[in-house]
Short mmCIF file of C-alpha atoms in Angstrom, two decimals:
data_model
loop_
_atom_site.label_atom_id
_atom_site.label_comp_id
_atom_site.label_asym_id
_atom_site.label_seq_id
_atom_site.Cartn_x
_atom_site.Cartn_y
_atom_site.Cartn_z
CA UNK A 25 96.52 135.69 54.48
CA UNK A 26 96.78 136.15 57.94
CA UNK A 27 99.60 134.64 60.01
CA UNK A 28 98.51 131.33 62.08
CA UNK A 29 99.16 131.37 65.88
CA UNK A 30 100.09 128.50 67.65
CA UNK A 31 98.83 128.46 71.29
CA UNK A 32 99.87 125.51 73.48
CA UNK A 33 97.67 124.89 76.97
CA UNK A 34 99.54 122.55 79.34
CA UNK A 35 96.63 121.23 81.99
CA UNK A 36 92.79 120.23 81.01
CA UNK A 37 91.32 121.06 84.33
CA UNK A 38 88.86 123.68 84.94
CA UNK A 39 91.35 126.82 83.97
CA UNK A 40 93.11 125.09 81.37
CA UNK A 41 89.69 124.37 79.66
CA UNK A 42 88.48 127.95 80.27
CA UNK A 43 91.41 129.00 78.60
CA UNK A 44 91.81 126.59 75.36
CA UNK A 45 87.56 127.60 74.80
CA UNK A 46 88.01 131.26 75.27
CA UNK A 47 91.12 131.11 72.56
CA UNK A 48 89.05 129.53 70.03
CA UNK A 49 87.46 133.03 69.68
CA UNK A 50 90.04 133.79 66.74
CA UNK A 51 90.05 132.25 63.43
CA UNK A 52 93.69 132.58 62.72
CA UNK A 53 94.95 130.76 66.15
CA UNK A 54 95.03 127.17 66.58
CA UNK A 55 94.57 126.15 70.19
CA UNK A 56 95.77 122.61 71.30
CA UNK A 57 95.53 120.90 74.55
CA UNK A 58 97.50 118.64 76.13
CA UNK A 59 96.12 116.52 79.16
CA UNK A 60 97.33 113.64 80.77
CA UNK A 61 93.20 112.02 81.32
CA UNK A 62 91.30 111.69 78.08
CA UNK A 63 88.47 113.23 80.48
CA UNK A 64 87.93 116.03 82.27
CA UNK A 65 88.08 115.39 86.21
CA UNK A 66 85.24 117.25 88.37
CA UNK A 67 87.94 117.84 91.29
CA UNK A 68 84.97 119.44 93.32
CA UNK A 69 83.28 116.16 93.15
CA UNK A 70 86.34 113.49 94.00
CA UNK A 71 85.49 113.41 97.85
CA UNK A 72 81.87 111.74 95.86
CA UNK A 73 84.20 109.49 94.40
CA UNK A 74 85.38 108.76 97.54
CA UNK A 75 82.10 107.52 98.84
CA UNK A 76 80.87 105.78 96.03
CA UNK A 77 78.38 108.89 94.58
CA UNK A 78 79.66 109.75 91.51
CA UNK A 79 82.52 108.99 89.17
CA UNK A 80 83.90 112.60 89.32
CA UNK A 81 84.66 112.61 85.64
CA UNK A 82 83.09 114.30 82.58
CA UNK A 83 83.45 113.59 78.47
CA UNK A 84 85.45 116.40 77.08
CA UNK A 85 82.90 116.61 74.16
CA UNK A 86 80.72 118.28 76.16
CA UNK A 87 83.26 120.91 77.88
CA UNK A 88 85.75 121.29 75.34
CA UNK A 89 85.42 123.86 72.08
CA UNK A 90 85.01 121.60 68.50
CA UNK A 91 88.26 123.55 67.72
CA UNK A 92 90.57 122.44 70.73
CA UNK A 93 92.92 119.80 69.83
CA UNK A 94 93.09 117.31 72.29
CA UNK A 95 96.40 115.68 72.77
CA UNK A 96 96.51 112.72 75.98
CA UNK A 97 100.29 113.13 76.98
CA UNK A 98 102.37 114.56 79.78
CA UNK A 99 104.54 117.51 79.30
CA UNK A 100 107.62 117.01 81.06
CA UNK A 101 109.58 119.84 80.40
CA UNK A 102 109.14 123.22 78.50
CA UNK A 103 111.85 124.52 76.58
CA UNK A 104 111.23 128.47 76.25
CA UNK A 105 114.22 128.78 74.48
CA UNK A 106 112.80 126.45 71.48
CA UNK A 107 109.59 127.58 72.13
CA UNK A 108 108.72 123.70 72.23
CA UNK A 109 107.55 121.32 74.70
CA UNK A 110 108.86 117.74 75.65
CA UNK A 111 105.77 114.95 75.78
CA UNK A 112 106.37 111.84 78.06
CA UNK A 113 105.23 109.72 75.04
CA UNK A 114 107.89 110.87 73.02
CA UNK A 115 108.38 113.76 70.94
CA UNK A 116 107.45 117.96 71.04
CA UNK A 117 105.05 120.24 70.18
CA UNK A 118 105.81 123.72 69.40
CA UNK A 119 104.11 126.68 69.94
CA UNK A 120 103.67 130.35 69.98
CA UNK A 121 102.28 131.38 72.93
CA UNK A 122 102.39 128.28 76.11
CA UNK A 123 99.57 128.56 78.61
CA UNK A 124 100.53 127.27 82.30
CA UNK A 125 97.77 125.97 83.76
CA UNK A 126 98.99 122.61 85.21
CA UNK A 127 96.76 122.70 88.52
CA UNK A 128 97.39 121.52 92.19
CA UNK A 129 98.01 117.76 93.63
CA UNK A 130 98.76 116.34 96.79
CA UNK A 131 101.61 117.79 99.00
CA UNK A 132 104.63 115.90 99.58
CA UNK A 133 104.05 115.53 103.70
CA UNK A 134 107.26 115.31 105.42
CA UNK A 135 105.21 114.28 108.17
CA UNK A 136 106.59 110.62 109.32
CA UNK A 137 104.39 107.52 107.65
CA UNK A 138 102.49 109.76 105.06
CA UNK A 139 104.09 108.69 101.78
CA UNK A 140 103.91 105.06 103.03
CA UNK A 141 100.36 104.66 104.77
CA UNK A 142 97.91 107.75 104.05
CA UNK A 143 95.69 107.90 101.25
CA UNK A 144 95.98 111.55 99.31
CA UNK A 145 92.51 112.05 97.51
CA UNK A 146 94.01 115.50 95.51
CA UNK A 147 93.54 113.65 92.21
CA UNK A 148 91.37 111.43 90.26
CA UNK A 149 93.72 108.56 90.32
CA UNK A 150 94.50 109.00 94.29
CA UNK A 151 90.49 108.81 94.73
CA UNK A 152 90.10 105.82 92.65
CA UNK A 153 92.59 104.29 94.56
CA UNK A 154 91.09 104.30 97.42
CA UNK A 155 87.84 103.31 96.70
CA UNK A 156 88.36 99.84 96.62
CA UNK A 157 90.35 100.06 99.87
CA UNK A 158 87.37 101.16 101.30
CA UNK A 159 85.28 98.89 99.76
CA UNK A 160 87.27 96.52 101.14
CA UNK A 161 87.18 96.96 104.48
CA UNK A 162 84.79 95.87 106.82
CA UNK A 163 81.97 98.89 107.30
CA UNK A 164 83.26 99.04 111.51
CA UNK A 165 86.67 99.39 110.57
CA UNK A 166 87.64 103.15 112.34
CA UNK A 167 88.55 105.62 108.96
CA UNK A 168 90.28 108.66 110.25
CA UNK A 169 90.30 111.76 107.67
CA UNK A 170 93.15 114.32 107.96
CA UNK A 171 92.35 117.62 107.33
CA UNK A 172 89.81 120.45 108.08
CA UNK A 173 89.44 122.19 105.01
CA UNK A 174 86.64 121.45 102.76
CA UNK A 175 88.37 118.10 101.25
CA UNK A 176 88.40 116.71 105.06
CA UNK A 177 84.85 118.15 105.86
CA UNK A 178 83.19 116.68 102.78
CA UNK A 179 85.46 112.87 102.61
CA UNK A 180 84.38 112.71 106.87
CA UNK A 181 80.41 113.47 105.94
CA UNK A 182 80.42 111.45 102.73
CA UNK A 183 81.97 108.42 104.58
CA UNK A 184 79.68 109.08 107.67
CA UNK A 185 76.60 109.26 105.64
CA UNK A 186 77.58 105.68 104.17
CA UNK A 187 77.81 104.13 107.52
CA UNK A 188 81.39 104.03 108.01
CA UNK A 189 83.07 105.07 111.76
CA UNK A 190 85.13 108.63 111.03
CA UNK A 191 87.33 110.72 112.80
CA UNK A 192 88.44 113.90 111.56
CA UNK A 193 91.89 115.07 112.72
CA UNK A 194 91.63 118.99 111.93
CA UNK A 195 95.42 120.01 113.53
CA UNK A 196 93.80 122.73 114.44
CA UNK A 197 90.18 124.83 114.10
CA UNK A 198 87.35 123.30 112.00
CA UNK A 199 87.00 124.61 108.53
CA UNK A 200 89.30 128.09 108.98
CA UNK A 201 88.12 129.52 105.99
CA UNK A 202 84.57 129.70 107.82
CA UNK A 203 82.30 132.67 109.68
CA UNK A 204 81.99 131.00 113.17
CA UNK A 205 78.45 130.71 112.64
CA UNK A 206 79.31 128.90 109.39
CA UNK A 207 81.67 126.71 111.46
CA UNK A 208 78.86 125.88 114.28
CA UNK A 209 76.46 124.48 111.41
CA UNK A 210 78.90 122.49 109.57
CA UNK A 211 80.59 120.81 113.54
CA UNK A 212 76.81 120.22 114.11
CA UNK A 213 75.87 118.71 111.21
CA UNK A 214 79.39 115.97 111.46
CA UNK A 215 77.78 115.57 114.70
CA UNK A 216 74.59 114.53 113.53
CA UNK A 217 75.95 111.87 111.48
CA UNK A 218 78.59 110.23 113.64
CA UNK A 219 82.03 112.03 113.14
CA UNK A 220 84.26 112.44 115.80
CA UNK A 221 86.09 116.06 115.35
CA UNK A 222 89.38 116.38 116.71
CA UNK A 223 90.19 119.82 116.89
CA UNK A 224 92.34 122.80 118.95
CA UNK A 225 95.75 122.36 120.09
CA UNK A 226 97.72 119.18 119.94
CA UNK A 227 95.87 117.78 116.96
CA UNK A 228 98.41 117.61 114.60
CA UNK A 229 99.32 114.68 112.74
CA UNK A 230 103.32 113.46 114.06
CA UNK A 231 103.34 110.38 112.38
CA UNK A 232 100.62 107.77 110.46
CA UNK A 233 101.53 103.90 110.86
CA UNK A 234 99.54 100.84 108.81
CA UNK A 235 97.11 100.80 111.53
CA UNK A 236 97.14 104.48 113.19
CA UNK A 237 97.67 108.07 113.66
CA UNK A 238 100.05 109.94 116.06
CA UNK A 239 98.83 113.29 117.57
CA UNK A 240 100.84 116.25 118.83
CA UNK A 241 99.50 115.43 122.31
CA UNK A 242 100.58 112.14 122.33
CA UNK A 243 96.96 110.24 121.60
CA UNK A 244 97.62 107.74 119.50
CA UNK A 245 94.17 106.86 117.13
CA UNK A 246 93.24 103.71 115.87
CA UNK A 247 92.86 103.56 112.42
CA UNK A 248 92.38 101.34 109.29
CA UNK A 249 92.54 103.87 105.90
CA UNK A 250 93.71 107.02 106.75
CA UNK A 251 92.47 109.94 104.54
CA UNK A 252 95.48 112.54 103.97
CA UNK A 253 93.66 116.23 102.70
CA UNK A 254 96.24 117.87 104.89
CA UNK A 255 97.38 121.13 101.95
CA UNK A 256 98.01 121.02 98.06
CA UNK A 257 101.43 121.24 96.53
CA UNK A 258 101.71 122.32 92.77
CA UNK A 259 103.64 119.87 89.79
CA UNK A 260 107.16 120.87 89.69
CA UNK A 261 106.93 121.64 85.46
CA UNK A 262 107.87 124.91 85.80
CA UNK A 263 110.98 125.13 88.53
CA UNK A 264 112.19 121.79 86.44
CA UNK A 265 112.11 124.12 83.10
CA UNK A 266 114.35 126.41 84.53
CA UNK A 267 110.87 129.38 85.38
CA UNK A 268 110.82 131.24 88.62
CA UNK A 269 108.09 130.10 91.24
CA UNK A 270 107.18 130.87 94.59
CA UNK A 271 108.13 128.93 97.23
CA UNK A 272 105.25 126.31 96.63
CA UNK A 273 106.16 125.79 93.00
CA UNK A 274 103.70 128.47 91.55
CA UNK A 275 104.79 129.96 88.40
CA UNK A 276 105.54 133.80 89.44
CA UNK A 277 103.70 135.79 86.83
CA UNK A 278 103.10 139.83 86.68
CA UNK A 279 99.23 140.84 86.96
CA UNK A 280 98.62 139.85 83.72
CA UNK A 281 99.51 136.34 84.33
CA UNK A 282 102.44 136.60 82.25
CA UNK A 283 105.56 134.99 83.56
CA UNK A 284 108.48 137.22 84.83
CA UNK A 285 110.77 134.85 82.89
CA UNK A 286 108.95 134.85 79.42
CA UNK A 287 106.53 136.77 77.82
CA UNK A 288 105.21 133.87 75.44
CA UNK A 289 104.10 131.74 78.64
CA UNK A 290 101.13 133.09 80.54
CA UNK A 291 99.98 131.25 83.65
CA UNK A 292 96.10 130.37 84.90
CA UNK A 293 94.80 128.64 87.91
CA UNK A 294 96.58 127.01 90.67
CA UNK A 295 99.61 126.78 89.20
CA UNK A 296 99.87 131.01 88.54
CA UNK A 297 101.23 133.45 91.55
CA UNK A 298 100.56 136.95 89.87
CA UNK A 299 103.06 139.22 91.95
CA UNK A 300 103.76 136.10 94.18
CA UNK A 301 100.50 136.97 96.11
CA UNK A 302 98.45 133.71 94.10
CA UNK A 303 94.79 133.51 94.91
CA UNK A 304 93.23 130.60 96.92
CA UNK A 305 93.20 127.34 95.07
CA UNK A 306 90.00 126.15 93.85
CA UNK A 307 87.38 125.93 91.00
CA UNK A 308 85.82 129.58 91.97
CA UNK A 309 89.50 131.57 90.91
CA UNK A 310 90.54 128.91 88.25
CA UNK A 311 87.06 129.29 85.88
CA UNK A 312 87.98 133.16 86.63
CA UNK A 313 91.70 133.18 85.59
CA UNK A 314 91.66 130.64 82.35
CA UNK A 315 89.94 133.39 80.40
CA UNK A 316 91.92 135.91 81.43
CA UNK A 317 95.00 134.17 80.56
CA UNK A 318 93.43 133.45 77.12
CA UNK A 319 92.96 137.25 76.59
CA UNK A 320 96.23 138.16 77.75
CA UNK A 321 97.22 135.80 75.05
CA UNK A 322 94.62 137.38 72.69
CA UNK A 323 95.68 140.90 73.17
CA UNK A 324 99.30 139.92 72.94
CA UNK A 325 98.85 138.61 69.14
CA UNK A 326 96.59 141.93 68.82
CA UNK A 327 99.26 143.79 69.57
CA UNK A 328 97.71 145.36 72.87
CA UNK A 329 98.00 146.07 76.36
CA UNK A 330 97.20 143.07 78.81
CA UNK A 331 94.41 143.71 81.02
CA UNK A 332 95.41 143.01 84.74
CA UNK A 333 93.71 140.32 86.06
CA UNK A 334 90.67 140.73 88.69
CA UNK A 335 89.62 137.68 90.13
CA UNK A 336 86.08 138.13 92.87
CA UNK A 337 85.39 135.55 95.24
CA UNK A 338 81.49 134.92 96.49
CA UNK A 339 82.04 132.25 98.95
CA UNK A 340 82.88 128.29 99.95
CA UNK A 341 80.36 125.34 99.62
CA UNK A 342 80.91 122.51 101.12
CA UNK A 343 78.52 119.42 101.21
CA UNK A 344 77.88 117.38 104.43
CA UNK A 345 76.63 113.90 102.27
CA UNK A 346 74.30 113.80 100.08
CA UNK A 347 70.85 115.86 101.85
CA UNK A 348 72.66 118.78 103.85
CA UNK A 349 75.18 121.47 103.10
CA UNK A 350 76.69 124.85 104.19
CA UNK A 351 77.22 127.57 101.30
CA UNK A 352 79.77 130.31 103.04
CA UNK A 353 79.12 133.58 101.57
CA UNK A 354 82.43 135.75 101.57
CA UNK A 355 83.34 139.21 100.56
CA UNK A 356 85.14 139.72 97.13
CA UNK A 357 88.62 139.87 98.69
CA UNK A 358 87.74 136.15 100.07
CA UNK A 359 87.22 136.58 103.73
CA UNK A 360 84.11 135.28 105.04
CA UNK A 361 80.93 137.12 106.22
CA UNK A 362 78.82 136.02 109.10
CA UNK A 363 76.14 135.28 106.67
CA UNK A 364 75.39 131.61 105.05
CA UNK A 365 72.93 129.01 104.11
CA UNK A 366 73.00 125.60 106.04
CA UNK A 367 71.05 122.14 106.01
CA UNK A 368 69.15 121.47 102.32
CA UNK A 369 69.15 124.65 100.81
CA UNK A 370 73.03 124.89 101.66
CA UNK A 371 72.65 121.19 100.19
CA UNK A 372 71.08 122.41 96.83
CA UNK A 373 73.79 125.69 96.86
CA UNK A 374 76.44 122.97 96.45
CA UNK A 375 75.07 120.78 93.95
CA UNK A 376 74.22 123.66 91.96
CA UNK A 377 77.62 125.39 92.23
CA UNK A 378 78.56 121.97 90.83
CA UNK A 379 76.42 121.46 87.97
CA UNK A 380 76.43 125.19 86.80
CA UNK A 381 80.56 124.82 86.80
CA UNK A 382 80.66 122.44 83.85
CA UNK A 383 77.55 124.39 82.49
CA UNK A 384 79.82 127.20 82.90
CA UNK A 385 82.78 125.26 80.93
CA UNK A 386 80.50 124.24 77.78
CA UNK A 387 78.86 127.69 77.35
CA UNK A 388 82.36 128.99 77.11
CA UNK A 389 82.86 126.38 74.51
CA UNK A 390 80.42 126.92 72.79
CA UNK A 391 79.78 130.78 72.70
CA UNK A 392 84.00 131.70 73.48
CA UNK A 393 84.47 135.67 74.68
CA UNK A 394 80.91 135.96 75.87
CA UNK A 395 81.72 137.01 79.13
CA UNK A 396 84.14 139.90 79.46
CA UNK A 397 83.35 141.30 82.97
CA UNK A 398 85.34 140.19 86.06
CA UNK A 399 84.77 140.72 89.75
CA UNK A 400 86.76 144.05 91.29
CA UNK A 401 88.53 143.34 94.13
CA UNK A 402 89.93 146.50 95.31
CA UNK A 403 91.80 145.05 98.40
CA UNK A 404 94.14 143.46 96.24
CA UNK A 405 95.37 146.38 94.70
CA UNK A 406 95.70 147.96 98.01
CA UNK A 407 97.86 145.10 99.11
CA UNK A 408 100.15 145.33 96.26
CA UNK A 409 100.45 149.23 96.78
CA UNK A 410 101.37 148.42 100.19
CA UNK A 411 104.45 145.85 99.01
CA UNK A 412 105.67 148.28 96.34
CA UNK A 413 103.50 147.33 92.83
CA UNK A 414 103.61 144.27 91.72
CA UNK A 415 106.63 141.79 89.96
CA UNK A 416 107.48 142.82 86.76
CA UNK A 417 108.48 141.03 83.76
CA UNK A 418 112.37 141.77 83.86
CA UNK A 419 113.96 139.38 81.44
CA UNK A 420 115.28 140.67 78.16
CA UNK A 421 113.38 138.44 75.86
CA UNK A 422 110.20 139.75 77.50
CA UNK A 423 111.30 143.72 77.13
CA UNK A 424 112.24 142.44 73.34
CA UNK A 425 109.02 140.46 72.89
#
């Protein structure tokens, strides 16, 4: 009889659960999960949380392979030595092969007032926080929303759309990921509905209070909740386990996702830096990199060669409320083009880009290895060429592995 494999994925988000489906591809390896929600969280839809559209949360029945094992727990530390992880519940499970894919939160500011007055939305729990505090508050009450990326952008146009009176504070240029002609629809479209964009120089954030916001240029903006979507940080797992990250907290991996430290932990998602040059955060890389961590994983019990990973990027969608929308189309190497779709259609992009995401996650599920082609991206080889190849795995238990 064949020898079982134990494979342990740490993080139920959308690369964890790419990963634990595609694993399930294998009779002889058992794939377990462990999560700390008992459902999986639509991150791309928490900003609808926000504003009272949606509950940003779907059953894991309907994402999640029969054959995944589903354990609600916190790992809170991984022993690669004892090829075992600690559970914040008590006890360890062991494993074989460990994939990383413990996703992004909020950023520890060390802007002055943050910690104690902003509201982070960067998880399911910070959203549902904040919900009632807006619910709370009178519909007048001044809302400012920190941040110009598409978290900022679509928590400012969901709030607008529901009558509330927004500001958004972009410390600097309006959605920087966007074509300028991208940028022009999406300022015009906050316009239409109310929102007050602060952006350029001197729009920083110095300091938040319980009733304001500081700027760099001294203004000093009224304001009841205040909306932090200022950056992502990463959970400190692996730096607390005694793995190598980048200086955000991303486990450094090779370009096979493996980790430079250990061979039997491959990372996926926001939480991997392959050759310390990690992807942009998101749904669009993660549903790309869980399966390729899984067959890393897969060819490593095979006995074979990793692939390197390939991750193409199409574009950014961002939703402006509920009837309107810009889609962003980019180039594979995730720079944007000057083309994109705006008002309903950009609208429908978005909600499709949403509902075909967890469509994505259940066919995976449900038909595990289907899809073996990956974007090329052919400027991120040239970039690695041009800073010497990329990090290799240099410990001895990986050259013995």
């Amino acid at each position: 009889m064949a020898e079982n494999t134990e494979v342990l994925v740490v993080g139920g988000g959308y690369a964890g659960v790419m990963a634990a489906n595609r694993l399930t591809q294998r009779d002889d390896v058992t794939v377990t999960l462990v999560n700390p929600r008992p459902a999986f969280v639509e991150r791309i839809r928490l900003h609808q949380l926000v504003g009272g559209s949606d509950d940003a949360v779907v059953d894991y029945r309907k994402v999640l392979a029969d054959g995944v094992r589903l354990v609600v727990d916190t790992v809170t530390r991984i022993d690669a030595a004892g090829l075992c992880v600690t559970l914040a519940a008590g006890g360890t499970v062991g494993y074989d092969y460990l994939v990383y894919a413990v996703g992004s939160d909020s950023t520890d500011a060390e802007v002055p007032g943050v910690a104690e007055f902003a509201h982070p939305i960067a998880t399911l729990e910070e959203a549902q926080r904040l919900r009632p505090v807006l619910d709370a508050a009178p519909a007048s009450t001044a809302v400012t929303v920190v941040g110009a990326g598409p978290a900022g952008i679509e928590t400012a146009a969901e709030l607008a759309e529901e009558g509330r009176t927004v500001t958004l504070v972009c410390g600097g240029e309006l959605g920087p990921y966007l074509h300028p002609r991208g940028r022009r629809s999406v300022a015009r479209r906050l316009a239409r509905l109310g929102v007050t964009v602060l952006d350029g120089p001197g729009t920083n954030v110095t300091a938040v209070t319980h009733d304001g916001v500081r700027l760099g240029d001294g203004r000093e903006l009224p304001s009841g909740p205040t909306i932090w979507t200022a950056g992502f940080g990463v959970p400190d797992l692996a730096a607390r386990s005694g793995l190598r990250t980048d200086a955000l907290g991303r486990l450094l991996t090779d370009e096979t996702l493996t980790s430079v430290d250990d061979v039997r932990i491959i990372a996926a998602g926001d939480s991997a830096a392959p050759s310390g040059l990690p992807f942009r955060m998101g749904c669009q890389s993660a549903v790309q990199l869980g399966p390729q961590a899984a067959e890393t994983v897969l060819s490593r019990i095979a006995g074979e060669r990793p692939t390197p990973v390939s991750v193409g990027f199409a574009g950014q969608c961002i939703s402006l409320g509920r009837r309107f929308g810009v889609f962003q189309f980019s180039h594979r190497n995730d720079t944007a083009t000057r083309f994109h779709l705006g008002g309903r259609v950009g609208a429908k992009a978005k909600e499709f880009v949403c509902r075909s995401t967890v469509w994505q996650l259940g066919y995976e599920a449900r038909r595990p290895g289907v899809r073996t082609w990956w974007a090329k991206d052919a400027e991120r080889r040239r970039l690695l060429e041009a800073r010497g190849g990329e990090a290799p795995i240099t410990t001895e238990r990986a050259a013995q592995a």
